[in-house]
């Protein structure tokens, strides 16, 4: 019996060791780091690493704004804690599995509040942890494009352009779509049941606002940080296309033209594909 217990113990040890050498995959939140004084502190940023087989992206929020882009040159695969034999300052990934991983990277920042100069920075990440706004944004970006029979706003929309009047807009939709499809796709808007998430391709990020629907022509949208609420008027050009009134200079009205993204592909997939090296 003791022999069986001993071998069972060895098997558990082996399984535990192996479980700490997995490639991190999924969304991990920065929970703590070792600062330039060598002290472990709670994460000073609402920051996340999104680890996939083809690219690693960094997501962060600050107030009602967020950023999403490629800050790391390599896919995050387990490396072990020991230095790379060919590159003494190569990034290290270790103590990694589906629940957590440790990131050790060489910092060249000067006079940074937390990061050392010409020394290692160690960051600790955990999965399944989110701030409220980060969870809302990532859920919207990563979920399949939604449709709702009672609320036509729900879903993902792409920006087609600005118009100073709507009289001939339907005739110009084809030209606007062509510009977007030829690489001028600059923005998306996702409406969920509670939020409006704006993503700008040019700025590699966007914003989140509260959204309350007033029928099918008006939405009350509020700043999640300062609780400022504004009413926006929508004019439906078709069931999959609307114009948002934009009031300029106190007297002039222009229109943002938005069209529903027709397929169910999550917006995150489209964003991530921009950074994948083929």
CSV table of C-alpha atoms in Angstrom, one decimal:
chain,number,residue,atom,x,y,z
A,1,UNK,CA,0.0,0.0,0.0
A,2,UNK,CA,2.8,2.4,0.9
A,3,UNK,CA,4.5,1.7,-2.4
A,4,UNK,CA,1.3,2.5,-4.3
A,5,UNK,CA,0.9,5.7,-2.4
A,6,UNK,CA,4.5,6.7,-3.2
A,7,UNK,CA,4.1,6.1,-6.9
A,8,UNK,CA,0.8,8.0,-6.9
A,9,UNK,CA,2.6,10.9,-5.3
A,10,UNK,CA,5.3,10.8,-7.9
A,11,UNK,CA,2.7,10.8,-10.7
A,12,UNK,CA,1.0,13.8,-9.2
A,13,UNK,CA,4.3,15.7,-8.9
A,14,UNK,CA,5.1,14.9,-12.6
A,15,UNK,CA,1.6,16.0,-13.7
A,16,UNK,CA,2.0,19.2,-11.7
A,17,UNK,CA,5.4,20.0,-13.2
A,18,UNK,CA,4.1,19.3,-16.7
A,19,UNK,CA,1.1,21.5,-16.1
A,20,UNK,CA,3.4,24.5,-15.5
A,21,UNK,CA,5.0,24.2,-18.9
A,22,UNK,CA,2.0,24.7,-21.2
A,23,UNK,CA,1.8,27.4,-23.8
A,24,UNK,CA,-0.5,30.1,-22.4
A,25,UNK,CA,-3.6,30.4,-24.6
A,26,UNK,CA,-6.6,32.7,-24.0
A,27,UNK,CA,-7.0,36.0,-22.1
A,28,UNK,CA,-4.8,36.7,-19.1
A,29,UNK,CA,-4.9,39.7,-16.8
A,30,UNK,CA,-1.8,41.4,-15.4
A,31,UNK,CA,-2.3,40.9,-11.6
A,32,UNK,CA,1.1,41.9,-10.2
A,33,UNK,CA,4.7,42.8,-11.2
A,34,UNK,CA,8.1,43.2,-9.7
A,35,UNK,CA,9.0,46.9,-9.9
A,36,UNK,CA,12.4,48.5,-10.4
A,37,UNK,CA,13.0,48.4,-6.6
A,38,UNK,CA,12.6,44.6,-6.6
A,39,UNK,CA,9.2,44.9,-4.8
A,40,UNK,CA,6.2,42.9,-5.9
A,41,UNK,CA,3.3,45.2,-6.4
A,42,UNK,CA,-0.3,44.9,-7.5
A,43,UNK,CA,-0.8,45.7,-11.2
A,44,UNK,CA,-0.8,49.4,-11.8
A,45,UNK,CA,-2.5,49.0,-15.2
A,46,UNK,CA,-5.7,47.2,-16.3
A,47,UNK,CA,-3.7,45.2,-18.9
A,48,UNK,CA,-4.2,41.9,-20.6
A,49,UNK,CA,-2.3,39.5,-22.9
A,50,UNK,CA,-4.4,37.7,-25.5
A,51,UNK,CA,-2.4,34.6,-26.4
A,52,UNK,CA,-3.2,32.7,-29.6
A,53,UNK,CA,-1.3,30.2,-31.7
A,54,UNK,CA,-0.6,32.8,-34.4
A,55,UNK,CA,-0.2,36.2,-32.5
A,56,UNK,CA,0.0,37.7,-29.1
A,57,UNK,CA,-2.0,40.9,-28.6
A,58,UNK,CA,-2.1,43.3,-25.7
A,59,UNK,CA,-5.4,44.8,-24.5
A,60,UNK,CA,-5.7,47.6,-21.9
A,61,UNK,CA,-8.3,50.0,-20.6
A,62,UNK,CA,-8.2,53.4,-18.9
A,63,UNK,CA,-11.4,54.9,-17.9
A,64,UNK,CA,-13.8,54.6,-20.9
A,65,UNK,CA,-11.0,54.1,-23.4
A,66,UNK,CA,-9.2,51.0,-24.5
A,67,UNK,CA,-6.3,49.9,-26.7
A,68,UNK,CA,-5.7,46.7,-28.6
A,69,UNK,CA,-2.6,46.0,-30.6
A,70,UNK,CA,0.6,44.0,-31.1
A,71,UNK,CA,3.2,45.0,-28.5
A,72,UNK,CA,5.0,41.6,-28.4
A,73,UNK,CA,6.9,40.4,-31.5
A,74,UNK,CA,6.6,36.7,-30.8
A,75,UNK,CA,3.8,34.2,-30.0
A,76,UNK,CA,3.8,33.4,-26.3
A,77,UNK,CA,5.1,29.9,-26.0
A,78,UNK,CA,6.7,28.3,-22.9
A,79,UNK,CA,10.4,29.0,-22.8
A,80,UNK,CA,11.4,28.2,-19.3
A,81,UNK,CA,12.9,30.6,-16.8
A,82,UNK,CA,16.5,30.1,-17.8
A,83,UNK,CA,18.1,32.6,-20.2
A,84,UNK,CA,18.1,31.8,-23.9
A,85,UNK,CA,21.5,30.4,-25.0
A,86,UNK,CA,21.6,32.6,-28.1
A,87,UNK,CA,20.0,35.8,-26.8
A,88,UNK,CA,20.6,36.7,-23.2
A,89,UNK,CA,17.8,39.3,-23.1
A,90,UNK,CA,15.2,37.2,-24.9
A,91,UNK,CA,11.7,37.3,-23.3
A,92,UNK,CA,10.9,34.3,-21.1
A,93,UNK,CA,7.5,32.6,-20.5
A,94,UNK,CA,7.3,30.2,-17.6
A,95,UNK,CA,5.1,28.8,-14.8
A,96,UNK,CA,2.5,28.7,-17.5
A,97,UNK,CA,-0.8,26.8,-17.9
A,98,UNK,CA,-4.4,27.6,-18.6
A,99,UNK,CA,-4.7,29.5,-15.3
A,100,UNK,CA,-1.6,31.7,-15.2
A,101,UNK,CA,1.8,32.5,-16.6
A,102,UNK,CA,4.9,34.5,-15.7
A,103,UNK,CA,6.4,37.0,-18.2
A,104,UNK,CA,10.0,38.1,-17.9
A,105,UNK,CA,11.2,40.8,-20.3
A,106,UNK,CA,14.2,43.0,-20.7
A,107,UNK,CA,13.4,46.6,-20.0
A,108,UNK,CA,15.3,49.5,-21.5
A,109,UNK,CA,13.0,52.2,-20.2
A,110,UNK,CA,14.6,55.2,-18.6
A,111,UNK,CA,13.1,56.9,-15.6
A,112,UNK,CA,9.9,54.8,-15.7
A,113,UNK,CA,7.8,54.8,-12.7
A,114,UNK,CA,7.8,51.0,-12.4
A,115,UNK,CA,10.1,49.4,-15.0
A,116,UNK,CA,13.9,49.2,-14.5
A,117,UNK,CA,16.5,50.5,-16.9
A,118,UNK,CA,18.6,47.8,-18.6
A,119,UNK,CA,17.3,45.0,-16.3
A,120,UNK,CA,14.6,42.4,-16.2
A,121,UNK,CA,10.9,43.2,-15.5
A,122,UNK,CA,8.8,40.3,-14.2
A,123,UNK,CA,5.0,40.3,-14.7
A,124,UNK,CA,2.4,37.8,-13.4
A,125,UNK,CA,-0.8,37.1,-15.3
A,126,UNK,CA,-3.9,35.1,-14.5
A,127,UNK,CA,-6.8,34.0,-16.6
A,128,UNK,CA,-10.5,34.4,-15.7
A,129,UNK,CA,-10.0,37.9,-14.2
A,130,UNK,CA,-11.3,41.1,-15.7
A,131,UNK,CA,-12.3,44.6,-14.7
A,132,UNK,CA,-16.0,45.4,-15.4
A,133,UNK,CA,-15.3,47.4,-18.6
A,134,UNK,CA,-12.6,45.1,-19.9
A,135,UNK,CA,-15.1,42.2,-19.6
A,136,UNK,CA,-17.8,44.1,-21.5
A,137,UNK,CA,-15.4,45.2,-24.2
A,138,UNK,CA,-13.7,41.8,-24.8
A,139,UNK,CA,-17.1,40.0,-24.7
A,140,UNK,CA,-18.3,42.3,-27.4
A,141,UNK,CA,-15.2,42.0,-29.5
A,142,UNK,CA,-14.8,38.2,-29.2
A,143,UNK,CA,-18.4,37.1,-29.5
A,144,UNK,CA,-20.0,36.3,-32.8
A,145,UNK,CA,-21.8,39.2,-34.4
A,146,UNK,CA,-25.2,39.2,-32.8
A,147,UNK,CA,-28.7,39.9,-34.2
A,148,UNK,CA,-31.8,40.6,-32.1
A,149,UNK,CA,-35.3,40.5,-33.5
A,150,UNK,CA,-36.7,43.0,-31.0
A,151,UNK,CA,-33.7,45.4,-31.0
A,152,UNK,CA,-32.4,46.2,-34.5
A,153,UNK,CA,-29.4,48.0,-33.1
A,154,UNK,CA,-27.8,45.0,-31.5
A,155,UNK,CA,-24.8,43.8,-33.6
A,156,UNK,CA,-21.6,45.0,-35.3
A,157,UNK,CA,-21.6,47.9,-37.7
A,158,UNK,CA,-19.0,49.3,-40.0
A,159,UNK,CA,-18.5,53.0,-40.7
A,160,UNK,CA,-19.1,53.9,-44.4
A,161,UNK,CA,-18.5,57.7,-44.3
A,162,UNK,CA,-19.9,61.1,-43.6
A,163,UNK,CA,-22.7,62.8,-45.6
A,164,UNK,CA,-23.9,66.4,-45.3
A,165,UNK,CA,-27.4,65.5,-46.4
A,166,UNK,CA,-29.3,62.3,-47.0
A,167,UNK,CA,-31.2,63.1,-50.1
A,168,UNK,CA,-28.9,61.0,-52.4
A,169,UNK,CA,-27.3,58.8,-49.9
A,170,UNK,CA,-28.8,55.5,-51.2
A,171,UNK,CA,-27.3,56.2,-54.6
A,172,UNK,CA,-23.9,56.7,-53.0
A,173,UNK,CA,-23.8,53.6,-50.8
A,174,UNK,CA,-22.2,51.5,-53.4
A,175,UNK,CA,-19.3,53.9,-53.7
A,176,UNK,CA,-18.9,54.2,-50.0
A,177,UNK,CA,-18.9,50.3,-49.6
A,178,UNK,CA,-16.2,50.1,-52.3
A,179,UNK,CA,-13.9,52.5,-50.5
A,180,UNK,CA,-14.3,50.4,-47.3
A,181,UNK,CA,-13.7,47.1,-49.1
A,182,UNK,CA,-10.6,48.5,-50.8
A,183,UNK,CA,-8.9,49.2,-47.5
A,184,UNK,CA,-10.4,52.3,-46.1
A,185,UNK,CA,-12.3,50.5,-43.3
A,186,UNK,CA,-11.6,52.8,-40.4
A,187,UNK,CA,-14.1,52.1,-37.7
A,188,UNK,CA,-16.6,49.7,-36.2
A,189,UNK,CA,-19.5,50.1,-33.7
A,190,UNK,CA,-20.9,47.3,-31.6
A,191,UNK,CA,-24.2,47.6,-29.8
A,192,UNK,CA,-24.9,45.2,-27.0
A,193,UNK,CA,-27.8,45.2,-24.6
A,194,UNK,CA,-26.1,47.6,-22.3
A,195,UNK,CA,-23.1,49.1,-24.1
A,196,UNK,CA,-21.9,50.8,-27.2
A,197,UNK,CA,-18.3,49.9,-28.1
A,198,UNK,CA,-16.5,52.0,-30.7
A,199,UNK,CA,-13.3,50.6,-32.4
A,200,UNK,CA,-11.0,52.7,-34.6
A,201,UNK,CA,-8.5,50.8,-36.8
A,202,UNK,CA,-6.3,53.9,-37.1
A,203,UNK,CA,-5.9,54.4,-33.3
A,204,UNK,CA,-5.7,50.7,-32.5
A,205,UNK,CA,-8.4,51.1,-29.8
A,206,UNK,CA,-11.6,52.8,-29.0
A,207,UNK,CA,-14.1,53.6,-26.3
A,208,UNK,CA,-17.1,52.1,-24.4
A,209,UNK,CA,-20.3,53.9,-23.3
A,210,UNK,CA,-23.4,52.9,-21.6
A,211,UNK,CA,-26.4,52.5,-24.0
A,212,UNK,CA,-30.1,52.8,-23.3
A,213,UNK,CA,-32.5,52.3,-26.2
A,214,UNK,CA,-35.5,54.6,-26.6
A,215,UNK,CA,-37.5,52.9,-29.4
A,216,UNK,CA,-35.9,52.3,-32.7
A,217,UNK,CA,-34.8,55.9,-33.5
A,218,UNK,CA,-33.0,57.2,-30.4
A,219,UNK,CA,-30.2,55.9,-28.0
A,220,UNK,CA,-29.1,57.5,-24.8
A,221,UNK,CA,-25.3,57.0,-24.6
A,222,UNK,CA,-23.3,57.8,-21.5
A,223,UNK,CA,-19.7,58.2,-20.6
A,224,UNK,CA,-18.8,55.3,-18.3
A,225,UNK,CA,-16.2,57.4,-16.5
A,226,UNK,CA,-18.0,60.7,-16.0
A,227,UNK,CA,-21.7,59.6,-16.4
A,228,UNK,CA,-22.4,62.2,-19.0
A,229,UNK,CA,-25.4,61.2,-21.1
A,230,UNK,CA,-26.2,62.3,-24.7
A,231,UNK,CA,-29.2,61.4,-26.9
A,232,UNK,CA,-28.4,60.3,-30.4
A,233,UNK,CA,-30.9,60.3,-33.2
A,234,UNK,CA,-30.8,57.5,-35.8
A,235,UNK,CA,-32.4,57.5,-39.3
A,236,UNK,CA,-32.9,54.1,-40.8
A,237,UNK,CA,-32.0,53.9,-44.5
A,238,UNK,CA,-32.7,50.2,-44.6
A,239,UNK,CA,-32.9,47.4,-42.1
A,240,UNK,CA,-29.1,47.0,-42.2
A,241,UNK,CA,-28.1,50.7,-42.7
A,242,UNK,CA,-28.6,53.8,-40.6
A,243,UNK,CA,-27.4,57.4,-40.3
A,244,UNK,CA,-26.5,59.1,-37.0
A,245,UNK,CA,-27.2,62.8,-36.8
A,246,UNK,CA,-24.1,64.8,-35.9
A,247,UNK,CA,-24.6,68.4,-34.9
A,248,UNK,CA,-21.7,70.7,-35.7
A,249,UNK,CA,-21.1,74.3,-34.8
A,250,UNK,CA,-24.5,74.5,-33.1
A,251,UNK,CA,-26.5,74.8,-36.4
A,252,UNK,CA,-25.1,72.4,-39.0
A,253,UNK,CA,-26.2,68.7,-39.2
A,254,UNK,CA,-24.1,66.0,-40.8
A,255,UNK,CA,-24.7,62.3,-40.9
A,256,UNK,CA,-22.5,59.3,-40.1
A,257,UNK,CA,-23.4,56.4,-42.3
A,258,UNK,CA,-23.2,52.9,-40.7
A,259,UNK,CA,-23.9,49.5,-42.3
A,260,UNK,CA,-24.4,46.2,-40.5
A,261,UNK,CA,-21.5,43.6,-40.8
A,262,UNK,CA,-23.4,40.8,-42.4
A,263,UNK,CA,-21.6,37.7,-41.2
A,264,UNK,CA,-21.1,36.4,-37.7
A,265,UNK,CA,-17.3,36.6,-37.5
A,266,UNK,CA,-16.2,38.2,-34.2
A,267,UNK,CA,-14.6,41.6,-34.7
A,268,UNK,CA,-11.6,40.4,-32.7
A,269,UNK,CA,-10.8,37.8,-35.4
A,270,UNK,CA,-10.7,40.6,-38.0
A,271,UNK,CA,-8.5,42.8,-35.8
A,272,UNK,CA,-6.1,39.9,-35.0
A,273,UNK,CA,-5.7,38.9,-38.6
A,274,UNK,CA,-4.1,42.3,-39.4
A,275,UNK,CA,-1.2,41.4,-37.2
A,276,UNK,CA,-0.6,37.8,-38.3
A,277,UNK,CA,2.5,37.3,-40.4
A,278,UNK,CA,1.7,35.0,-43.3
